[in-house]
XYZ file of C-alpha atoms in Angstrom:
727
model
C 76.959 114.443 123.682
C 80.196 113.387 124.330
C 80.309 111.301 120.674
C 78.734 114.792 119.207
C 81.244 116.485 119.792
C 84.126 114.261 118.202
C 81.956 113.898 115.475
C 81.664 117.812 114.932
C 86.135 117.783 116.006
C 86.520 114.909 113.528
C 84.806 115.619 110.451
C 84.675 119.650 111.166
C 80.962 119.948 110.496
C 78.334 121.938 112.550
C 76.791 120.539 115.614
C 73.741 120.943 114.151
C 74.613 118.838 110.915
C 76.333 115.991 113.066
C 72.854 116.370 115.808
C 70.612 115.835 113.196
C 72.343 113.707 110.783
C 72.183 111.186 114.432
C 68.338 111.998 114.580
C 67.902 111.229 111.552
C 69.919 108.406 111.124
C 68.427 106.572 114.215
C 64.855 106.941 112.571
C 66.046 104.496 110.398
C 66.178 106.658 107.509
C 68.419 105.920 104.490
C 71.343 107.310 103.643
C 69.985 108.157 100.287
C 67.149 109.731 101.230
C 68.829 111.811 103.848
C 71.183 113.199 101.626
C 68.634 114.051 99.011
C 65.222 114.952 100.983
C 66.564 116.518 104.046
C 69.440 118.610 103.369
C 67.835 121.360 105.186
C 68.648 119.434 108.699
C 71.950 118.136 106.989
C 73.294 121.822 105.691
C 73.937 119.512 102.347
C 75.996 117.292 103.391
C 76.773 114.212 100.386
C 75.909 111.055 100.361
C 79.871 110.098 100.756
C 80.503 112.055 104.149
C 76.968 110.671 105.391
C 78.383 107.029 105.091
C 81.374 108.022 106.604
C 80.104 109.626 109.403
C 77.618 106.958 109.868
C 80.455 103.901 110.359
C 82.137 106.601 112.518
C 79.122 106.959 114.796
C 78.940 103.255 114.388
C 82.537 102.849 115.431
C 82.159 105.449 118.420
C 79.129 104.486 120.021
C 80.532 100.440 120.144
C 83.410 102.081 121.927
C 81.257 103.617 124.321
C 79.302 100.138 125.101
C 83.067 98.685 125.455
C 84.195 101.191 128.621
C 81.238 100.253 129.953
C 81.337 96.378 129.943
C 85.585 96.595 129.909
C 84.737 98.836 133.718
C 81.672 96.264 134.444
C 84.153 93.402 134.893
C 87.100 95.330 136.634
C 84.353 96.877 138.690
C 83.263 92.926 139.782
C 86.697 91.787 140.670
C 86.619 95.193 143.060
C 89.945 95.663 141.433
C 88.199 99.278 139.874
C 90.150 102.782 141.273
C 89.745 106.206 140.436
C 92.709 106.291 137.884
C 91.222 103.202 135.778
C 88.139 104.903 135.414
C 89.922 107.995 133.949
C 92.081 105.854 132.186
C 88.992 103.757 130.706
C 87.151 107.086 129.767
C 89.960 108.610 128.214
C 90.988 105.872 125.949
C 90.524 106.514 122.196
C 90.348 103.713 120.382
C 88.923 99.772 121.116
C 92.459 99.004 121.336
C 93.641 101.471 124.096
C 91.066 99.653 126.130
C 91.773 96.433 125.650
C 94.609 97.265 126.679
C 93.654 98.248 129.968
C 91.693 95.164 130.641
C 94.476 93.146 129.929
C 95.627 92.189 133.567
C 92.261 91.415 134.922
C 91.130 89.393 131.771
C 90.682 85.271 132.993
C 94.459 83.838 131.324
C 95.003 80.904 130.593
C 97.345 78.871 132.665
C 101.061 80.556 131.547
C 104.540 80.748 132.740
C 103.423 83.663 135.582
C 99.903 81.426 136.307
C 102.548 77.902 136.986
C 105.010 80.549 139.186
C 101.636 82.098 141.285
C 100.517 78.356 141.949
C 103.623 77.278 143.001
C 103.903 80.045 145.752
C 106.569 82.253 144.365
C 104.494 86.250 143.810
C 105.660 87.118 147.228
C 109.533 86.508 145.700
C 108.904 88.423 142.572
C 106.872 91.479 144.999
C 110.509 91.747 146.703
C 112.279 91.573 143.390
C 110.343 93.746 140.919
C 110.373 96.969 144.356
C 114.052 96.636 143.735
C 114.419 97.889 147.464
C 116.852 95.816 148.418
C 120.899 97.099 148.444
C 122.433 94.812 150.972
C 122.226 91.497 151.144
C 122.106 88.025 149.067
C 119.450 87.543 146.978
C 119.655 84.161 146.457
C 119.593 83.674 149.985
C 115.987 85.221 150.581
C 115.082 83.307 147.163
C 115.751 79.770 149.278
C 113.138 80.066 151.299
C 111.097 79.732 148.162
C 112.499 76.371 147.345
C 109.587 73.713 147.176
C 110.378 70.146 146.116
C 106.811 69.130 146.618
C 105.466 72.286 144.597
C 108.510 71.681 141.902
C 110.772 74.466 142.782
C 113.643 72.461 143.391
C 116.360 74.676 143.580
C 117.143 78.472 143.959
C 117.697 78.839 140.235
C 113.600 77.655 139.562
C 112.263 79.857 142.170
C 113.824 83.187 140.866
C 113.577 82.475 136.852
C 109.423 81.697 138.126
C 109.531 85.046 139.737
C 110.942 86.420 136.689
C 108.160 85.274 135.148
C 105.864 86.726 137.218
C 107.409 89.889 136.722
C 107.872 89.593 132.934
C 104.128 89.235 132.570
C 103.495 92.660 134.949
C 105.428 94.340 132.688
C 103.362 92.839 129.134
C 99.681 93.653 130.736
C 100.826 96.938 131.860
C 98.988 99.415 129.181
C 100.942 102.636 129.215
C 104.436 100.373 128.542
C 101.783 98.028 125.467
C 101.131 101.637 123.571
C 104.541 103.594 123.751
C 106.519 100.338 122.590
C 103.861 99.546 119.125
C 103.594 103.813 118.445
C 108.336 103.300 119.242
C 107.612 100.345 116.572
C 105.097 101.843 114.088
C 107.050 104.722 114.054
C 111.046 103.508 113.274
C 110.151 99.638 113.019
C 110.639 98.361 109.538
C 108.219 95.813 107.444
C 110.320 93.245 105.248
C 109.972 90.101 103.503
C 111.923 87.274 102.145
C 111.334 85.138 99.235
C 110.488 81.432 100.652
C 112.369 79.908 97.416
C 114.413 83.011 95.642
C 114.358 80.162 92.285
C 110.526 80.048 91.630
C 110.099 82.661 89.925
C 106.335 84.431 90.640
C 104.501 87.681 90.510
C 105.784 88.236 93.774
C 109.538 88.823 92.777
C 110.226 92.537 93.762
C 109.101 91.085 97.107
C 111.765 88.642 97.602
C 113.709 91.123 99.298
C 112.165 93.468 100.030
C 112.236 96.890 103.419
C 110.960 99.604 103.650
C 109.292 101.920 107.137
C 106.486 100.829 108.540
C 104.626 104.472 108.658
C 105.132 104.858 104.919
C 104.850 101.054 103.418
C 101.881 101.711 100.672
C 98.855 100.590 101.091
C 98.762 98.083 97.866
C 102.236 96.949 99.095
C 101.099 96.088 102.292
C 98.030 93.934 100.780
C 100.564 92.410 98.014
C 103.225 90.739 100.915
C 99.994 89.865 102.542
C 99.234 87.542 99.682
C 102.598 86.669 98.818
C 102.693 85.518 102.555
C 99.804 83.784 102.161
C 99.941 81.898 99.163
C 103.577 80.677 100.687
C 106.472 82.675 98.594
C 107.036 84.910 100.776
C 107.670 85.167 104.672
C 106.877 88.775 106.185
C 107.892 89.708 109.597
C 108.298 93.572 111.465
C 112.174 94.892 112.394
C 112.661 97.030 115.788
C 115.823 97.998 117.161
C 115.212 95.791 120.274
C 117.634 98.404 122.241
C 115.458 100.966 121.723
C 112.630 99.219 123.618
C 114.929 97.920 126.187
C 116.377 101.337 126.483
C 112.428 103.527 127.081
C 111.567 100.076 129.690
C 114.873 100.526 132.056
C 113.775 104.128 131.782
C 111.102 102.727 133.550
C 110.939 100.253 135.747
C 114.792 99.874 136.491
C 114.818 102.208 140.029
C 118.054 102.416 141.030
C 121.174 101.202 140.284
C 122.465 99.482 143.649
C 119.587 97.788 144.527
C 120.938 93.553 144.579
C 116.727 92.714 142.345
C 118.159 95.566 139.659
C 119.475 92.861 137.092
C 116.884 90.116 137.935
C 114.148 92.872 136.819
C 116.301 93.688 133.746
C 115.916 90.155 132.606
C 112.550 90.041 133.162
C 111.952 92.927 131.033
C 114.117 92.127 127.797
C 112.078 88.209 128.378
C 108.600 90.493 128.877
C 109.426 92.306 125.956
C 111.162 89.366 123.613
C 108.908 86.286 124.567
C 105.618 88.840 125.323
C 104.682 92.111 123.628
C 107.115 91.926 121.059
C 105.502 88.882 118.932
C 101.409 90.300 120.127
C 102.640 94.315 119.030
C 104.109 92.507 115.391
C 100.778 90.843 114.944
C 98.572 94.087 115.814
C 100.596 96.267 113.680
C 100.381 93.711 110.774
C 96.876 93.776 111.609
C 96.591 97.342 112.117
C 98.773 97.820 108.227
C 96.164 95.276 106.832
C 93.171 96.516 108.367
C 94.470 100.352 106.978
C 95.200 99.233 103.654
C 92.098 96.806 103.449
C 90.154 100.095 104.085
C 92.207 101.675 101.303
C 91.253 99.193 98.805
C 87.864 99.504 99.117
C 87.920 103.233 99.115
C 89.530 102.658 95.302
C 87.033 99.946 94.710
C 84.376 101.591 96.259
C 85.197 104.867 93.576
C 86.157 102.904 90.640
C 82.887 100.862 91.060
C 80.770 104.777 91.120
C 82.337 105.931 88.423
C 82.045 102.759 86.032
C 78.152 102.548 87.127
C 77.506 106.326 86.112
C 78.805 105.426 83.319
C 76.215 107.422 79.875
C 74.050 104.633 78.671
C 74.380 104.241 74.464
C 70.934 105.633 74.129
C 68.937 103.743 71.201
C 71.009 102.145 69.342
C 70.979 98.465 68.411
C 74.089 96.702 69.278
C 75.513 93.272 69.101
C 76.620 91.463 72.260
C 80.262 89.339 71.031
C 81.576 86.911 73.402
C 85.335 85.770 72.358
C 86.159 82.405 72.457
C 88.467 80.124 70.795
C 87.339 76.178 70.376
C 83.652 76.622 71.527
C 82.649 80.171 69.317
C 82.402 83.343 69.725
C 78.784 83.953 71.349
C 76.793 86.660 69.804
C 73.236 87.931 70.496
C 71.844 91.342 69.211
C 69.340 93.797 71.253
C 67.326 96.312 70.345
C 67.469 99.931 71.434
C 65.422 98.982 74.418
C 67.656 95.935 75.411
C 65.138 93.007 74.043
C 66.695 90.255 72.403
C 66.664 89.849 68.988
C 68.734 86.832 68.187
C 71.480 84.867 69.116
C 73.875 82.168 67.076
C 77.711 81.216 67.900
C 80.192 82.072 64.904
C 84.078 80.384 65.072
C 86.278 83.581 63.439
C 88.951 82.040 65.917
C 91.265 79.080 65.942
C 90.927 76.325 66.116
C 88.021 76.453 63.843
C 89.410 79.870 61.134
C 85.882 79.656 59.877
C 85.995 83.638 58.869
C 84.134 83.889 55.928
C 81.385 82.126 57.149
C 81.104 84.138 60.065
C 81.297 87.235 58.339
C 78.366 85.874 56.183
C 76.305 85.794 59.873
C 77.331 89.033 61.166
C 76.771 90.466 58.189
C 73.585 89.005 57.627
C 71.787 89.531 61.156
C 73.862 93.260 61.110
C 71.552 94.017 58.112
C 68.142 92.104 59.138
C 68.600 94.032 62.509
C 70.252 97.384 62.298
C 72.710 96.730 63.718
C 74.448 100.331 65.305
C 77.658 99.222 67.481
C 78.953 95.933 68.115
C 80.288 95.441 71.802
C 83.243 93.115 71.825
C 83.818 91.452 75.688
C 87.277 91.209 77.002
C 88.517 88.181 77.910
C 89.936 85.632 76.006
C 90.157 85.275 72.023
C 89.056 89.560 72.225
C 92.138 90.222 70.633
C 91.677 87.842 67.328
C 87.571 89.127 67.468
C 88.293 92.896 67.620
C 90.971 92.117 64.467
C 88.171 89.829 62.895
C 85.214 93.030 63.540
C 87.519 95.945 62.569
C 88.124 93.458 59.271
C 84.880 92.071 58.836
C 83.454 96.312 58.798
C 85.582 98.451 55.960
C 83.356 95.283 54.317
C 79.758 96.874 54.748
C 78.404 100.012 53.335
C 77.239 101.415 56.037
C 79.206 103.362 59.070
C 79.094 100.877 62.081
C 81.540 100.635 65.639
C 82.620 98.835 67.317
C 84.014 98.962 71.773
C 85.402 96.369 73.867
C 83.684 96.638 77.264
C 84.581 94.676 80.060
C 82.798 91.304 80.578
C 84.224 90.522 84.055
C 81.934 89.511 86.422
C 79.604 87.957 83.043
C 80.072 84.150 83.124
C 78.751 84.740 86.899
C 76.498 86.390 85.927
C 75.636 83.694 83.036
C 75.158 81.204 85.480
C 72.894 82.659 87.609
C 69.550 82.155 88.976
C 68.655 85.758 87.718
C 70.293 85.569 84.604
C 68.028 81.823 83.906
C 64.901 84.172 85.488
C 65.290 86.517 82.606
C 66.583 84.466 79.892
C 65.005 80.491 80.782
C 65.261 79.069 77.238
C 68.788 80.618 76.531
C 71.856 78.136 76.466
C 73.970 79.863 79.463
C 76.968 80.679 76.897
C 74.675 82.918 75.262
C 73.703 85.128 77.882
C 76.990 86.435 78.348
C 76.645 88.014 75.214
C 73.540 89.427 75.760
C 75.093 91.174 79.250
C 78.016 92.390 76.912
C 75.382 94.233 74.801
C 73.561 95.440 77.784
C 76.177 96.745 79.717
C 76.857 99.002 76.526
C 73.292 100.188 76.506
C 72.827 101.040 79.893
C 76.003 99.824 81.912
C 73.553 100.511 85.737
C 70.973 98.415 84.900
C 73.317 95.170 83.603
C 75.556 96.109 86.501
C 73.802 95.985 89.293
C 72.742 92.118 88.231
C 76.633 91.000 89.041
C 77.880 90.657 92.964
C 79.736 94.291 93.237
C 82.993 92.659 93.704
C 83.382 91.077 90.418
C 83.221 94.130 88.492
C 86.824 93.795 87.340
C 87.456 97.586 89.356
C 89.526 96.650 92.148
C 92.510 95.102 93.098
C 93.008 92.640 95.972
C 89.095 92.575 96.532
C 89.514 89.093 97.261
C 91.900 89.519 100.164
C 90.039 91.981 101.830
C 87.505 91.326 104.878
C 84.331 90.701 102.767
C 82.084 91.359 104.834
C 83.056 94.953 104.891
C 83.604 95.865 101.189
C 79.910 93.660 100.298
C 79.055 95.847 102.724
C 80.779 99.673 101.186
C 80.362 98.587 97.221
C 76.749 97.980 98.774
C 76.692 101.249 100.067
C 78.399 102.802 96.602
C 76.129 100.611 94.318
C 73.052 102.107 96.372
C 73.742 105.672 95.926
C 74.186 105.279 92.032
C 70.832 103.745 91.556
C 69.508 106.419 93.626
C 71.626 109.401 92.273
C 70.190 108.234 88.866
C 66.521 107.541 89.569
C 65.104 104.906 87.951
C 61.777 104.045 85.469
C 59.319 102.110 87.791
C 57.722 100.767 84.906
C 60.923 99.244 83.206
C 63.306 98.461 86.279
C 63.897 94.649 86.876
C 63.957 93.707 90.393
C 67.937 93.929 90.109
C 67.473 97.870 89.934
C 64.318 98.353 92.366
C 66.340 96.509 94.963
C 69.109 98.931 95.621
C 66.020 101.965 95.538
C 66.035 103.674 99.254
C 63.414 101.498 101.544
C 63.188 98.497 99.177
C 64.080 95.398 99.862
C 64.457 91.890 97.455
C 61.165 90.916 98.506
C 59.440 93.861 98.005
C 61.538 94.762 94.323
C 59.769 91.658 93.839
C 56.333 92.357 94.809
C 56.247 96.430 92.626
C 57.372 94.022 89.165
C 54.202 91.400 90.523
C 52.033 94.320 90.956
C 53.204 95.829 87.504
C 52.596 92.633 85.379
C 48.969 91.656 87.247
C 47.494 95.534 87.074
C 49.357 97.179 84.400
C 51.921 100.224 84.323
C 51.686 102.302 87.417
C 50.447 105.646 86.402
C 51.164 107.332 90.060
C 53.381 107.369 92.479
C 50.350 106.567 95.111
C 49.479 103.048 93.567
C 52.835 101.817 95.496
C 51.181 102.547 98.976
C 49.115 99.144 97.116
C 52.345 97.032 96.856
C 52.709 94.549 99.281
C 54.629 94.606 101.856
C 55.916 97.970 100.616
C 54.626 100.801 104.584
C 53.928 104.057 104.834
C 57.913 104.318 105.862
C 59.337 102.429 102.920
C 57.101 104.633 100.978
C 58.476 108.143 102.459
C 62.540 106.272 101.333
C 61.649 105.312 97.990
C 59.127 107.630 96.228
C 61.839 110.030 94.872
C 63.381 107.570 93.244
C 61.336 106.098 91.464
C 60.392 108.102 87.801
C 56.830 107.157 85.897
C 57.401 108.899 82.738
C 53.970 108.840 80.999
C 52.260 109.307 84.513
C 49.359 111.191 84.784
C 51.239 113.701 87.154
C 54.508 115.215 85.651
C 55.817 115.299 88.525
C 56.214 111.881 89.162
C 58.234 111.942 86.631
C 61.177 114.039 87.947
C 62.814 113.494 91.204
C 60.861 115.990 93.154
C 59.520 114.314 96.501
C 55.455 113.348 96.752
C 56.163 115.521 100.097
C 56.612 118.602 97.912
C 54.292 118.311 95.489
C 52.358 121.270 96.660
C 55.590 123.506 97.072
C 56.309 122.520 93.609
C 52.934 123.286 91.909
C 52.270 126.539 94.375
C 56.343 127.328 92.641
C 55.225 127.244 89.279
C 51.728 128.739 89.793
C 53.925 131.929 91.769
C 56.057 131.909 88.611
C 53.274 131.789 85.959
C 53.290 128.135 85.000
C 51.055 125.017 85.155
C 52.152 121.216 85.186
C 51.358 121.058 81.809
C 54.615 123.439 81.649
C 56.862 120.461 82.832
C 55.456 117.819 80.370
C 55.650 121.047 77.413
C 59.147 121.438 78.445
C 58.129 125.720 79.212
C 60.307 126.116 82.052
C 63.511 126.967 80.375
C 63.581 130.372 81.414
C 62.605 128.894 85.378
C 66.186 129.845 87.171
C 65.738 133.385 86.379
C 61.927 133.836 87.387
C 63.343 132.617 90.053
C 65.770 134.592 90.221
C 63.872 137.552 90.138
C 61.550 136.665 93.277
C 65.003 135.653 95.201
C 65.092 132.451 96.280
C 64.821 132.996 100.247
C 61.910 135.092 100.002
C 60.753 132.601 97.653
C 61.727 129.715 99.673
C 60.117 130.978 102.554
C 56.877 131.458 100.650
C 56.763 127.978 100.169
C 57.622 126.801 103.255
C 61.140 125.194 101.953
C 64.198 125.235 102.521
C 66.580 126.924 99.449
C 68.306 123.353 99.026
C 65.180 122.174 98.557
C 63.845 125.161 96.019
C 66.606 124.939 94.537
C 66.267 120.715 93.780
C 62.988 121.400 92.257
C 63.619 124.090 90.252
C 66.655 121.516 88.781
C 64.259 118.725 88.920
C 61.719 120.732 87.171
C 63.585 122.389 84.662
C 64.463 118.739 83.028
C 61.972 116.404 84.351
C 63.549 112.622 83.744
C 66.951 114.008 83.082
C 69.660 111.157 83.628
C 72.670 112.833 85.386
C 74.978 110.361 83.637
C 73.915 111.894 80.423
C 76.972 114.792 81.752
C 79.768 112.219 82.161
C 82.421 111.305 79.085
C 80.686 109.789 75.942
C 82.280 106.444 75.463
C 84.973 106.176 72.672
C 83.319 104.189 69.354
C 85.971 102.191 66.930
C 86.172 101.439 63.357
C 89.995 100.444 63.096
C 92.456 97.842 65.500
C 95.142 99.139 66.700
C 98.502 96.627 67.242
C 100.859 96.795 69.420
C 103.041 96.779 66.856
C 102.064 99.942 65.591
C 102.679 101.490 68.261
C 105.782 104.279 69.091
C 107.534 105.788 71.933
C 105.925 109.531 71.617
C 103.191 108.969 69.873
C 99.619 110.398 71.028
C 96.819 108.408 71.469
C 93.147 108.899 73.233
C 92.096 106.388 75.546
C 89.356 105.855 78.394
C 90.443 105.169 82.252
C 89.447 101.538 82.721
C 90.762 101.768 86.319
C 92.395 103.622 89.015
C 94.964 102.082 91.502
C 96.835 103.485 94.621
C 100.436 102.908 92.092
C 98.071 104.917 88.289
C 95.766 104.114 86.600
C 95.548 101.675 83.195
C 94.248 103.370 80.176
C 92.234 101.368 77.325
C 94.192 102.717 73.788
C 92.268 99.801 71.911
C 94.781 97.654 72.773
C 94.298 93.627 74.452
C 95.681 95.159 77.590
C 95.338 98.219 78.609
C 98.234 100.570 79.251
C 99.100 101.778 82.379
C 100.073 105.425 83.125
C 102.122 105.286 86.692
C 101.333 107.709 89.083
C 104.684 109.159 88.817
C 103.423 110.433 85.567
C 99.789 111.300 85.550
C 100.416 114.882 85.591
C 103.653 117.556 86.144
C 103.174 118.233 89.669
C 103.500 116.013 91.898
C 100.412 113.599 92.485
C 99.626 111.879 95.960
C 96.080 109.709 94.855
C 95.687 109.326 91.789
C 91.712 109.495 91.825
C 92.505 113.264 91.981
C 93.979 113.195 88.617
C 91.330 110.518 87.023
C 88.405 108.396 87.491
C 87.385 105.243 85.640
C 85.420 106.536 82.669
C 87.632 109.614 81.661
C 87.944 110.117 78.400
C 91.945 111.336 78.214
C 94.725 111.937 76.014
C 98.150 109.640 76.427
C 101.618 109.275 75.191
C 103.515 105.992 74.343
C 106.867 106.217 76.953
C 107.612 102.328 75.938
C 106.119 99.505 73.992
C 107.719 95.749 75.388
C 106.517 93.221 72.607
C 107.874 90.193 74.466
C 105.040 91.016 76.955
C 102.188 92.881 75.879
C 103.002 95.778 78.183
C 103.034 99.558 77.022
C 103.737 102.214 79.179
C 101.868 105.907 79.346
C 102.203 109.165 80.158
C 99.799 112.085 80.421
C 102.224 114.642 81.527
C 101.949 117.994 78.753
C 104.516 117.910 76.045
C 106.892 120.981 75.710
C 108.107 121.919 72.065
C 110.742 124.013 71.300
C 110.435 127.581 68.742
C 107.186 125.848 67.364
C 109.147 122.847 65.336
C 108.129 119.644 67.149
C 111.020 118.717 68.926
C 110.134 117.280 72.301
C 111.554 119.084 75.281
């Protein structure tokens, strides 16, 4: 109940939503299944909220387990007091619990433990208590001089006592928390060049500083990478006097004690030698973790939009993988993605066989009726685009081209999966096939690649790879299940992202298909090896059969709701054949006439499930990606030299990061819309304004011919007196 209440408060949800969600997760249900088919129980929580809630639930459960473990370990030392129990119970983070346990943790040999071995603990207690107002501390310390224990002088004895006091101060959880808070609120993170004369991409950080509590996540990751590559030295600065003031206020009980100056010396040593370096490591780790989480979230959002870009259906596509010396690899695929022909042409340097390359490609375009040429955006992309645009002017019919991100294509080409798919095709040609099929169906093709190689993130190789893999896998899983896939055509790569389907089961589905023929109904899934009742429940609703015996099998209606769906059709005056014949255009009006609440009760289902069933019946086999912005096809090339300030262009958002968005306007390199130029209003998060795949209008702000960079703006242009003058 404690965890439930905390989640209710943090996510601002109703208690039934959290209680039911926890129960559903604990029962082994997948997030896509819960989000889609258990809306009544969760109060229609989205897959994103459900994942975040699940992650937080795991953290809080780990926190509770840690509480129990720490309490047990301290109890075993017979040092667990009611006060400590209360502190452990009230700790909000794992860090706070670790701080509480710090004094009780078995230690390696420290200066303090060595001093204790020398018998100086009683002297440390006398000094720490600050109760002596008269006399000479050196006279007291003299009694602890013992050459046999290497305490040769009074100074040795007092130094050892102060080492013990310094460690006591350092181990105090309250002091550490307060110092951590002070450092976070008032500290500065700074970076300096290891060699100011050496040029690098980190030059803006060669002499850089900003407040810790306002440091942007992408700058934290940039500094971390610069430090790792030994271009930068990064540190945290804080006015130590503020820390000393806090500690003195807490520790110095009186000015009259003869031991107070020694405690003051010990507390300064405790901070400089023990607490300060430790807190700096902790804060940098915390900043890094926060920055990594933000980077992973941004990557996930971009990946989601990339995967959900609309497919280009029923178009014959020529994949064009640019290169110089080794030639441009070409692959033509039909409207279903089936490979028709491959070749290699050499229109770029050093061969520059432009005429021969044109002749070969025009021959293939005519032979197969190519509609679109998909050009990879890698090496020689610019020259290839110019070549293609020039060639298209010589073709009688309309053929378009589009620049496609080839991120991860080489990884896929050399993979075992590519070898299985195209065993007789040269590795170098597989990339062209991938580029062509990415245009036809981005989701089906990109799931074959490790998500972190698809090129829509930043610093993805610097963040926690396990956490990144988990997050991106969740994004891909949500995308695949939100779209749904054809059970009779889907590859194992796509099938393994369906809720409840493992890699092994995905391969078994394909094997069953090959041995038994096409699936004609969803029930046949129960015959697939290793696909049990639990997996069937999770997966069935996301798998479509386009020409099956039951029209409901081509919808997102779950088999458990077939009875309700059939009864609904009967009540509304339809039959199952009405789905196939697309006679349900007015189904929503008929539902309104019966009233949703009344109808849902009659069907013994919830209103959210009723609405989902109606939506699916109205558009069987619908693809939600069709509602996304369509890609921009081009027929002519845009040169950097053609751009003028204030020129208006249409572009496609390729990547969104903390500091802005990169827009494909038809150049080799994408233009940048800085966060300050995304809107006339203040923008805190670029994703509030744009997303990967959006088609946007932009204005050219500046052009740097030397660096090949273009600065763009999405702010409105205000004109005076309708004369075209810019304000």
